[in-house]
CSV table of N, CA and C in Angstrom, one decimal:
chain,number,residue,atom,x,y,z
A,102,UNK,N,15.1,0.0,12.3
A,102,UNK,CA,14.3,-1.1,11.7
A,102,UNK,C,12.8,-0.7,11.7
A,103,UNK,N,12.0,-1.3,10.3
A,103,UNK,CA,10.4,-0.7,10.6
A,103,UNK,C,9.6,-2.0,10.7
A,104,UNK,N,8.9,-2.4,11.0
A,104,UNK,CA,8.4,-3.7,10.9
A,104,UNK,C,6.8,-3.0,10.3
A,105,UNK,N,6.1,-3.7,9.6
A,105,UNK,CA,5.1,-3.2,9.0
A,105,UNK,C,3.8,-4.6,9.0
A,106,UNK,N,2.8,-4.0,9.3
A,106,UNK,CA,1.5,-5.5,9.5
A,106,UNK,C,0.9,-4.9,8.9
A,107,UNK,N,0.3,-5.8,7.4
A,107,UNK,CA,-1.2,-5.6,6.8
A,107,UNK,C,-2.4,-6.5,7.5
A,108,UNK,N,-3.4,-5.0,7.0
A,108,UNK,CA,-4.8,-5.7,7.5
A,108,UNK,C,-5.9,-5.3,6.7
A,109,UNK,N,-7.0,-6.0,6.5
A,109,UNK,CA,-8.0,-5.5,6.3
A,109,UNK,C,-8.6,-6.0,4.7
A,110,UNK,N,-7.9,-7.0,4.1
A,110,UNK,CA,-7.9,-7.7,2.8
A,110,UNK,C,-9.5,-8.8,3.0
A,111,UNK,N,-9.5,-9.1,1.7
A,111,UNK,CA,-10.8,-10.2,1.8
A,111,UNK,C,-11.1,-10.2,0.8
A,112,UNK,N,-12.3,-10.3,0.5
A,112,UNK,CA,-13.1,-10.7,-0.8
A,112,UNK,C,-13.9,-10.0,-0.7
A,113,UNK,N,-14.5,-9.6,-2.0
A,113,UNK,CA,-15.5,-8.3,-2.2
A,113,UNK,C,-16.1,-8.7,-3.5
A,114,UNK,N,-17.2,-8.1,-4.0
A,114,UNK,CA,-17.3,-8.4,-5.4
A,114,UNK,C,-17.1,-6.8,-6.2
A,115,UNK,N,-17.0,-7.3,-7.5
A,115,UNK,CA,-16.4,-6.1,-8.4
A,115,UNK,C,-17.3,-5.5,-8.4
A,116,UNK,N,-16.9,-3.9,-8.4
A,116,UNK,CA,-17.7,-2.6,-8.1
A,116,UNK,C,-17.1,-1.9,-6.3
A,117,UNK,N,-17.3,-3.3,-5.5
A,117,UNK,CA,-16.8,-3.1,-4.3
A,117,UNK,C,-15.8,-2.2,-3.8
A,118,UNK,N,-15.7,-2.1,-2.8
A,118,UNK,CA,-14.7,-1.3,-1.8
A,118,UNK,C,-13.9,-2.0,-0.6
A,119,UNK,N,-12.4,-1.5,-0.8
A,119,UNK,CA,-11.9,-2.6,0.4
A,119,UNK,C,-11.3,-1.0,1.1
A,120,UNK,N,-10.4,-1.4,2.0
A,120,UNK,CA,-9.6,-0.6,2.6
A,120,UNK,C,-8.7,-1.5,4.0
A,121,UNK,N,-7.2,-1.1,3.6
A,121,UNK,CA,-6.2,-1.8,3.6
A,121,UNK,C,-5.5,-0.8,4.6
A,122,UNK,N,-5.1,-2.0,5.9
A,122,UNK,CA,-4.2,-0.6,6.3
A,122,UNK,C,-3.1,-0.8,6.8
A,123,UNK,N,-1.7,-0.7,7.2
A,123,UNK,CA,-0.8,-1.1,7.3
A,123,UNK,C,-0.1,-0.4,8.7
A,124,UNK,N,0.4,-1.0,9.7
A,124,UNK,CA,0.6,-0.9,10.9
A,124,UNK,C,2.4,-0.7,10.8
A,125,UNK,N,2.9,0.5,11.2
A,125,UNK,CA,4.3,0.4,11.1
A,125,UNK,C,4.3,-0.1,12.7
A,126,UNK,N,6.5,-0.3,13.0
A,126,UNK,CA,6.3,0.0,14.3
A,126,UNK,C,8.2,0.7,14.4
A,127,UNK,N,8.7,0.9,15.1
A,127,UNK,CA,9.9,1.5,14.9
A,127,UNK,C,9.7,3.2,14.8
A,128,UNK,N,11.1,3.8,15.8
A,128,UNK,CA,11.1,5.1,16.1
A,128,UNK,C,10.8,5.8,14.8
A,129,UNK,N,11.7,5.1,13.8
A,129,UNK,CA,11.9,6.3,12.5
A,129,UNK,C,10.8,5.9,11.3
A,130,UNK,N,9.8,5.4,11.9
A,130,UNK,CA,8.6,5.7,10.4
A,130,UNK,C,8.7,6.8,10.2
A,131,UNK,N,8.3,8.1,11.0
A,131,UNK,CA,7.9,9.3,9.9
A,131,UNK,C,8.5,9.9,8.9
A,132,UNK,N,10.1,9.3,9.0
A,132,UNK,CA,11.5,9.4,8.3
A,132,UNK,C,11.0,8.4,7.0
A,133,UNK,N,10.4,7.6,6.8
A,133,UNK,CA,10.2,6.8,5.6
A,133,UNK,C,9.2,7.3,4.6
A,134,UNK,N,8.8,7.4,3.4
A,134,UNK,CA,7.7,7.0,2.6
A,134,UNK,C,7.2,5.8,2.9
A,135,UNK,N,6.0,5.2,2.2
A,135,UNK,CA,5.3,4.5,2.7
A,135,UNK,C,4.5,3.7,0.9
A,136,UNK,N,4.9,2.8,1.0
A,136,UNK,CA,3.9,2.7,-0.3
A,136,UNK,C,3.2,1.0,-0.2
A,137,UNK,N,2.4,1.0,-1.3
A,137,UNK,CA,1.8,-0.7,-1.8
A,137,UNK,C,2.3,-0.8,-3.0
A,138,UNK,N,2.5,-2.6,-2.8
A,138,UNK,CA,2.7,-3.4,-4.1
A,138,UNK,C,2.0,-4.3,-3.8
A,139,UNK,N,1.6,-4.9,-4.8
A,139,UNK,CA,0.5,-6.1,-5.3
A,139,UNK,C,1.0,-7.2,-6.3
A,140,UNK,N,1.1,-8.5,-6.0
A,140,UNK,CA,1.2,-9.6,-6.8
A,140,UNK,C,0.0,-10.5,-6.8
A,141,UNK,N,-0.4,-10.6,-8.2
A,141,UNK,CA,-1.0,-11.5,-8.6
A,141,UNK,C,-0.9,-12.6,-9.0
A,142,UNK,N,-1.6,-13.9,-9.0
A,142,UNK,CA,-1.4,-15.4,-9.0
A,142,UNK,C,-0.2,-15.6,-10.7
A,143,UNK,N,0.8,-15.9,-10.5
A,143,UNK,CA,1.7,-16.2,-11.8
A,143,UNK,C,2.0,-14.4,-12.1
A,144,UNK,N,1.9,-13.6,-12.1
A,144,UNK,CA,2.4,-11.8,-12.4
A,144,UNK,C,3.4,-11.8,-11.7
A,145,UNK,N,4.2,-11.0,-12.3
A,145,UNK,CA,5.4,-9.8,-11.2
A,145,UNK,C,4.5,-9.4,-10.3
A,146,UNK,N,5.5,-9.0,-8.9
A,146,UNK,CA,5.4,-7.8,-8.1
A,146,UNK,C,4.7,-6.4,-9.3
A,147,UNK,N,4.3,-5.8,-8.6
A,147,UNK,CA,3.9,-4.7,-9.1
A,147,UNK,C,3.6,-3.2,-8.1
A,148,UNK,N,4.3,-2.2,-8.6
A,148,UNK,CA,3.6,-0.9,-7.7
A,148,UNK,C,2.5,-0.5,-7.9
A,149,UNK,N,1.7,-0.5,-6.5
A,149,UNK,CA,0.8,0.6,-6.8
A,149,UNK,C,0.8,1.8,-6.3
A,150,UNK,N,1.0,2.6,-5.0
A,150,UNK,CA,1.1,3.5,-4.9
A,150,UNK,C,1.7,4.0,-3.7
A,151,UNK,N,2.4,4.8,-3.4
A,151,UNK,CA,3.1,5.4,-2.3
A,151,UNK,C,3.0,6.9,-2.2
A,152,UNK,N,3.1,7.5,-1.0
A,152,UNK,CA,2.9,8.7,0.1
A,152,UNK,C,4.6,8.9,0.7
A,153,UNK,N,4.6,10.1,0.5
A,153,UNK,CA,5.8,10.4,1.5
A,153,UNK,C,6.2,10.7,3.0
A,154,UNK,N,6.9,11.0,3.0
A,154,UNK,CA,6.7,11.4,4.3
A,154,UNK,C,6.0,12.2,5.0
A,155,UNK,N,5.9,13.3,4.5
A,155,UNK,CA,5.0,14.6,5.1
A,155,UNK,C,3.1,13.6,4.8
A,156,UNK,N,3.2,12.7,4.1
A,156,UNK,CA,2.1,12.4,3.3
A,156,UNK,C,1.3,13.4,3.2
A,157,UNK,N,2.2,14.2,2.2
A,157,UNK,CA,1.7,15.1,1.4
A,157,UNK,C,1.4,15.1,-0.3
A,158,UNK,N,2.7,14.2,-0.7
A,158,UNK,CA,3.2,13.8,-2.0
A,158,UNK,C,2.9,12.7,-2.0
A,159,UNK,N,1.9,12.0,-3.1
A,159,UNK,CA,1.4,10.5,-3.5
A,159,UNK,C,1.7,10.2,-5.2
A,160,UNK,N,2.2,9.0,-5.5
A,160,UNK,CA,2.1,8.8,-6.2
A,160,UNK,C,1.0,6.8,-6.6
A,161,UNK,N,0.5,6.8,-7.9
A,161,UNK,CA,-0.5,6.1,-8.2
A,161,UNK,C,0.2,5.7,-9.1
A,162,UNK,N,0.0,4.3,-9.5
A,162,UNK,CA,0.4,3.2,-11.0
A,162,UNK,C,-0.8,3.5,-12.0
A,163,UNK,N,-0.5,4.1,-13.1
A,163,UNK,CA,-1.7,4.2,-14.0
A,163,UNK,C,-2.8,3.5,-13.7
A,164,UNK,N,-2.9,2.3,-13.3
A,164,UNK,CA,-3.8,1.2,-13.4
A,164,UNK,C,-4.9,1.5,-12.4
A,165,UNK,N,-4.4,1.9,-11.4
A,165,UNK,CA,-5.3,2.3,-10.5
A,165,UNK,C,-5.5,3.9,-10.0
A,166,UNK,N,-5.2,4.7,-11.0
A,166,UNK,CA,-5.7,6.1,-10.4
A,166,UNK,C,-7.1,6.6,-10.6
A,167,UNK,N,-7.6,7.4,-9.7
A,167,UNK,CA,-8.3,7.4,-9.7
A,167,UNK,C,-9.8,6.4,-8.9
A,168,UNK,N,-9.2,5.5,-8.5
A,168,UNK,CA,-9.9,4.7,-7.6
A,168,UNK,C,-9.2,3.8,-6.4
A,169,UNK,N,-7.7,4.3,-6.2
A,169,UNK,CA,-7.1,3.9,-4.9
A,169,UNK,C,-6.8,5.3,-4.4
A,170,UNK,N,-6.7,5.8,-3.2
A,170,UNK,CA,-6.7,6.6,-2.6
A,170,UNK,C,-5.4,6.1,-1.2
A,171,UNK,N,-4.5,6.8,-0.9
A,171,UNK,CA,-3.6,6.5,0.1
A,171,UNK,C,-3.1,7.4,1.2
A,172,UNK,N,-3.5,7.3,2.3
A,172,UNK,CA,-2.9,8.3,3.3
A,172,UNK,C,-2.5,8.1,4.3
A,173,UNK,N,-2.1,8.3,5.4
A,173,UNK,CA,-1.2,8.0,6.5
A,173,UNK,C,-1.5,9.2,7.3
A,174,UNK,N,-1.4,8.1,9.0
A,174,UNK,CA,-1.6,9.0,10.0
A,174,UNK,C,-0.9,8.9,11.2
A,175,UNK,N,0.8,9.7,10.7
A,175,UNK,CA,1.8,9.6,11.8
A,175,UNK,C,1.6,9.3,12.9
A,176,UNK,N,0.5,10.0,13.8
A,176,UNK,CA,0.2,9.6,14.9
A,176,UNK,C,-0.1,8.3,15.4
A,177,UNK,N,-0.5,7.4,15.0
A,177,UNK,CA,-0.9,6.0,14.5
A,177,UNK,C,-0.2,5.2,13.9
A,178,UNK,N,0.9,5.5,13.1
A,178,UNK,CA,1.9,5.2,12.8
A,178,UNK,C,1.2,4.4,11.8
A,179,UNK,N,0.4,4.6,10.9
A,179,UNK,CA,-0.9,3.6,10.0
A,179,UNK,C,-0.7,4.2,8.8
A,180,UNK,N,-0.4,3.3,7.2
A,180,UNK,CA,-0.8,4.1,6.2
A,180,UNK,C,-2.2,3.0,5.6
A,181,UNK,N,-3.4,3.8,5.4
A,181,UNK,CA,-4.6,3.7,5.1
A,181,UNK,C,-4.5,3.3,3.0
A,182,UNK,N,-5.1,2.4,2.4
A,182,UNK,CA,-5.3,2.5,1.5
A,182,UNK,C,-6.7,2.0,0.9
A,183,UNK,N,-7.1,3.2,0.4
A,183,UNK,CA,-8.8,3.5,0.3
A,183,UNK,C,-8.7,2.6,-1.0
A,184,UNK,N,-9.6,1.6,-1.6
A,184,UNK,CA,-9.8,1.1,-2.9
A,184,UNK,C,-11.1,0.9,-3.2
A,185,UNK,N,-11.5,1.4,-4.2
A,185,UNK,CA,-12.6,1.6,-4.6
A,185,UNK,C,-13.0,1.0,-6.2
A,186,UNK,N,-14.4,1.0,-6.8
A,186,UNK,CA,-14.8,0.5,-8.0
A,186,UNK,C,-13.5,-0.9,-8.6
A,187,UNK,N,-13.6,-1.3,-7.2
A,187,UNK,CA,-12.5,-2.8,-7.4
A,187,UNK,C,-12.9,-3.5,-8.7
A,188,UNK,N,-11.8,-4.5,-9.3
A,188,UNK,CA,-11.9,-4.9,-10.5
A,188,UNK,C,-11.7,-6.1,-10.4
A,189,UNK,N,-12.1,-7.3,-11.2
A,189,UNK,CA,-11.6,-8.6,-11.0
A,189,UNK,C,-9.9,-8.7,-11.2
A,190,UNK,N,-9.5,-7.7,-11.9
A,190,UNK,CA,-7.9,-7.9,-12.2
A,190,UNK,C,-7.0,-7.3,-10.9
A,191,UNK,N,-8.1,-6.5,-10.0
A,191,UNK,CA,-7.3,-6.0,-8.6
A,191,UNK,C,-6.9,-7.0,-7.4
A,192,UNK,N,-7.3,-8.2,-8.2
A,192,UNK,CA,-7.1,-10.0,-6.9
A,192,UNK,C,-5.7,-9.8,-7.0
A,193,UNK,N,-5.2,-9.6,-5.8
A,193,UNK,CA,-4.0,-10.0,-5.9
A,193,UNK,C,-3.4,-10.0,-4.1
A,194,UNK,N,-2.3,-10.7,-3.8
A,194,UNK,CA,-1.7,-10.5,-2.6
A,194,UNK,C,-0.8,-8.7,-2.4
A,195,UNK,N,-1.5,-7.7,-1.9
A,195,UNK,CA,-1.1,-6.4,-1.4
A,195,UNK,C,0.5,-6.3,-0.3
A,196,UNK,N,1.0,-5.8,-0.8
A,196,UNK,CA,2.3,-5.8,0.2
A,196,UNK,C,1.9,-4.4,0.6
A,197,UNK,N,2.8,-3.9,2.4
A,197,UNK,CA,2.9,-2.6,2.3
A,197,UNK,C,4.3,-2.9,2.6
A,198,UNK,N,4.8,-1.5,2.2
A,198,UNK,CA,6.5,-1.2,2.3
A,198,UNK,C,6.7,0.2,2.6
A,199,UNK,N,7.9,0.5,3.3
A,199,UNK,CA,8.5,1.8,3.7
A,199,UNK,C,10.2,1.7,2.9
A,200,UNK,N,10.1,3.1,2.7
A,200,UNK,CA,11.9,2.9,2.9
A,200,UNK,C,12.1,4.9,2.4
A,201,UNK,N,13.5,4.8,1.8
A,201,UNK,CA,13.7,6.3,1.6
A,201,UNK,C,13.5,6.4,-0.2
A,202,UNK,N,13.3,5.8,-0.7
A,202,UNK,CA,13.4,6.2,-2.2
A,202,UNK,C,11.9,6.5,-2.3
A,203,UNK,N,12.2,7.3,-3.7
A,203,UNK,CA,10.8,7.7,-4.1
A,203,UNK,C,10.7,7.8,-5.6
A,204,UNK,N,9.5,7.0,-6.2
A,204,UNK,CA,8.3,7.1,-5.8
A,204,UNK,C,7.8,5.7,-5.3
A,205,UNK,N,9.0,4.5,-5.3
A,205,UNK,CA,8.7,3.1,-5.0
A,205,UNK,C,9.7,3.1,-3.5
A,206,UNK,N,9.3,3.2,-2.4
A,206,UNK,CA,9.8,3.0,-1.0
A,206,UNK,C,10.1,1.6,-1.3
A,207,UNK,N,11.0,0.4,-0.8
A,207,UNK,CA,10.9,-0.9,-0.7
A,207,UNK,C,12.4,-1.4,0.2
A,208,UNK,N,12.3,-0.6,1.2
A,208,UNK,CA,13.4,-1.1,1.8
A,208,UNK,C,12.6,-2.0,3.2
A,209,UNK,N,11.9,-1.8,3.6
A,209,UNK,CA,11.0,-3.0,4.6
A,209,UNK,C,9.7,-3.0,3.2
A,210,UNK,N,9.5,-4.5,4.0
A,210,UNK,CA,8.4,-5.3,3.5
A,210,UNK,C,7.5,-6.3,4.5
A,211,UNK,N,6.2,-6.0,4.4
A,211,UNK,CA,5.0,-6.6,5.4
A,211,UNK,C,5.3,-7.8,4.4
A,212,UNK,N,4.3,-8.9,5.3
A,212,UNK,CA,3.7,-10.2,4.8
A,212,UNK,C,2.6,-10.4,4.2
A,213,UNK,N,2.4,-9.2,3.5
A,213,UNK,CA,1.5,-8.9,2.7
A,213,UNK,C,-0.3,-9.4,3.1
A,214,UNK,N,-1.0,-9.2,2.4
A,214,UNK,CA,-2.8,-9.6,2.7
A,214,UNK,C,-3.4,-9.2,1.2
A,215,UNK,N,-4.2,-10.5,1.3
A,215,UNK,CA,-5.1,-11.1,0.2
A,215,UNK,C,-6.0,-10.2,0.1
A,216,UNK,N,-6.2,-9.7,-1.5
A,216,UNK,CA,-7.3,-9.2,-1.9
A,216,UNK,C,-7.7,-10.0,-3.0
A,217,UNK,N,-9.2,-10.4,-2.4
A,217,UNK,CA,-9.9,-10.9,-4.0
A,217,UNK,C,-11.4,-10.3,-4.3
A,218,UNK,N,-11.1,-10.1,-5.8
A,218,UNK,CA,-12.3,-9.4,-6.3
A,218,UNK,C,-13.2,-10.7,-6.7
A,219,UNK,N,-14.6,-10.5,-7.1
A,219,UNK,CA,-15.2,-11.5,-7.4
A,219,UNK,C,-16.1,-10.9,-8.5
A,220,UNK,N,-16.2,-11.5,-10.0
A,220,UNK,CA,-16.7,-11.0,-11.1
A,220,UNK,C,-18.1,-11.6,-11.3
């Protein structure tokens, strides 16, 4: 079992920078990939981006490449997600997730944390 806690959400205004980080706990995280998904008020779930295991291999949702950044630090058992030149359309509630598929991990799921941009 992984249990996973987001932190680090809030309000920022557009241009801003957040960074999001998610807290595994269980023997076999390093055995998982690690990714985020984001839902917005009335939208689907949506991917944004996931790390493998080695977090070596990342993958990004068009929408946001190039200005979310994701990495993880086994030892910490923490995957970090850098977000940058935030957008009013990036408000949304952030999930983090682990599991074994790739490029969308979703076999645990956090309680996600609020991100709001402000235009």
């Amino acid at each position: 079992q992984v249990q996973l806690v987001e932190s680090g959400g809030g309000l920022v205004q557009a241009g801003g920078s957040l960074r999001l980080s998610c807290a595994a706990s269980g023997r076999t995280f390093s055995r998982y990939a690690m990714g985020w998904f984001r839902q917005a008020p009335g939208q689907e779930r949506e991917f944004v981006a996931a790390i493998d295991w080695r977090g070596i291999g990342t993958a990004y949702a068009d929408v946001v490449k190039g200005r979310i950044t994701l990495s993880r630090d086994s030892a910490r058992n923490t995957v970090y997600l850098q977000m940058d030149t935030l957008r009013a359309e990036d408000t949304a509630i952030y999930f983090c997730t682990a599991g074994r598929t790739w490029p969308q991990p979703v076999d645990y799921w956090g309680q996600g944390t609020q991100v709001t941009v402000s235009s």
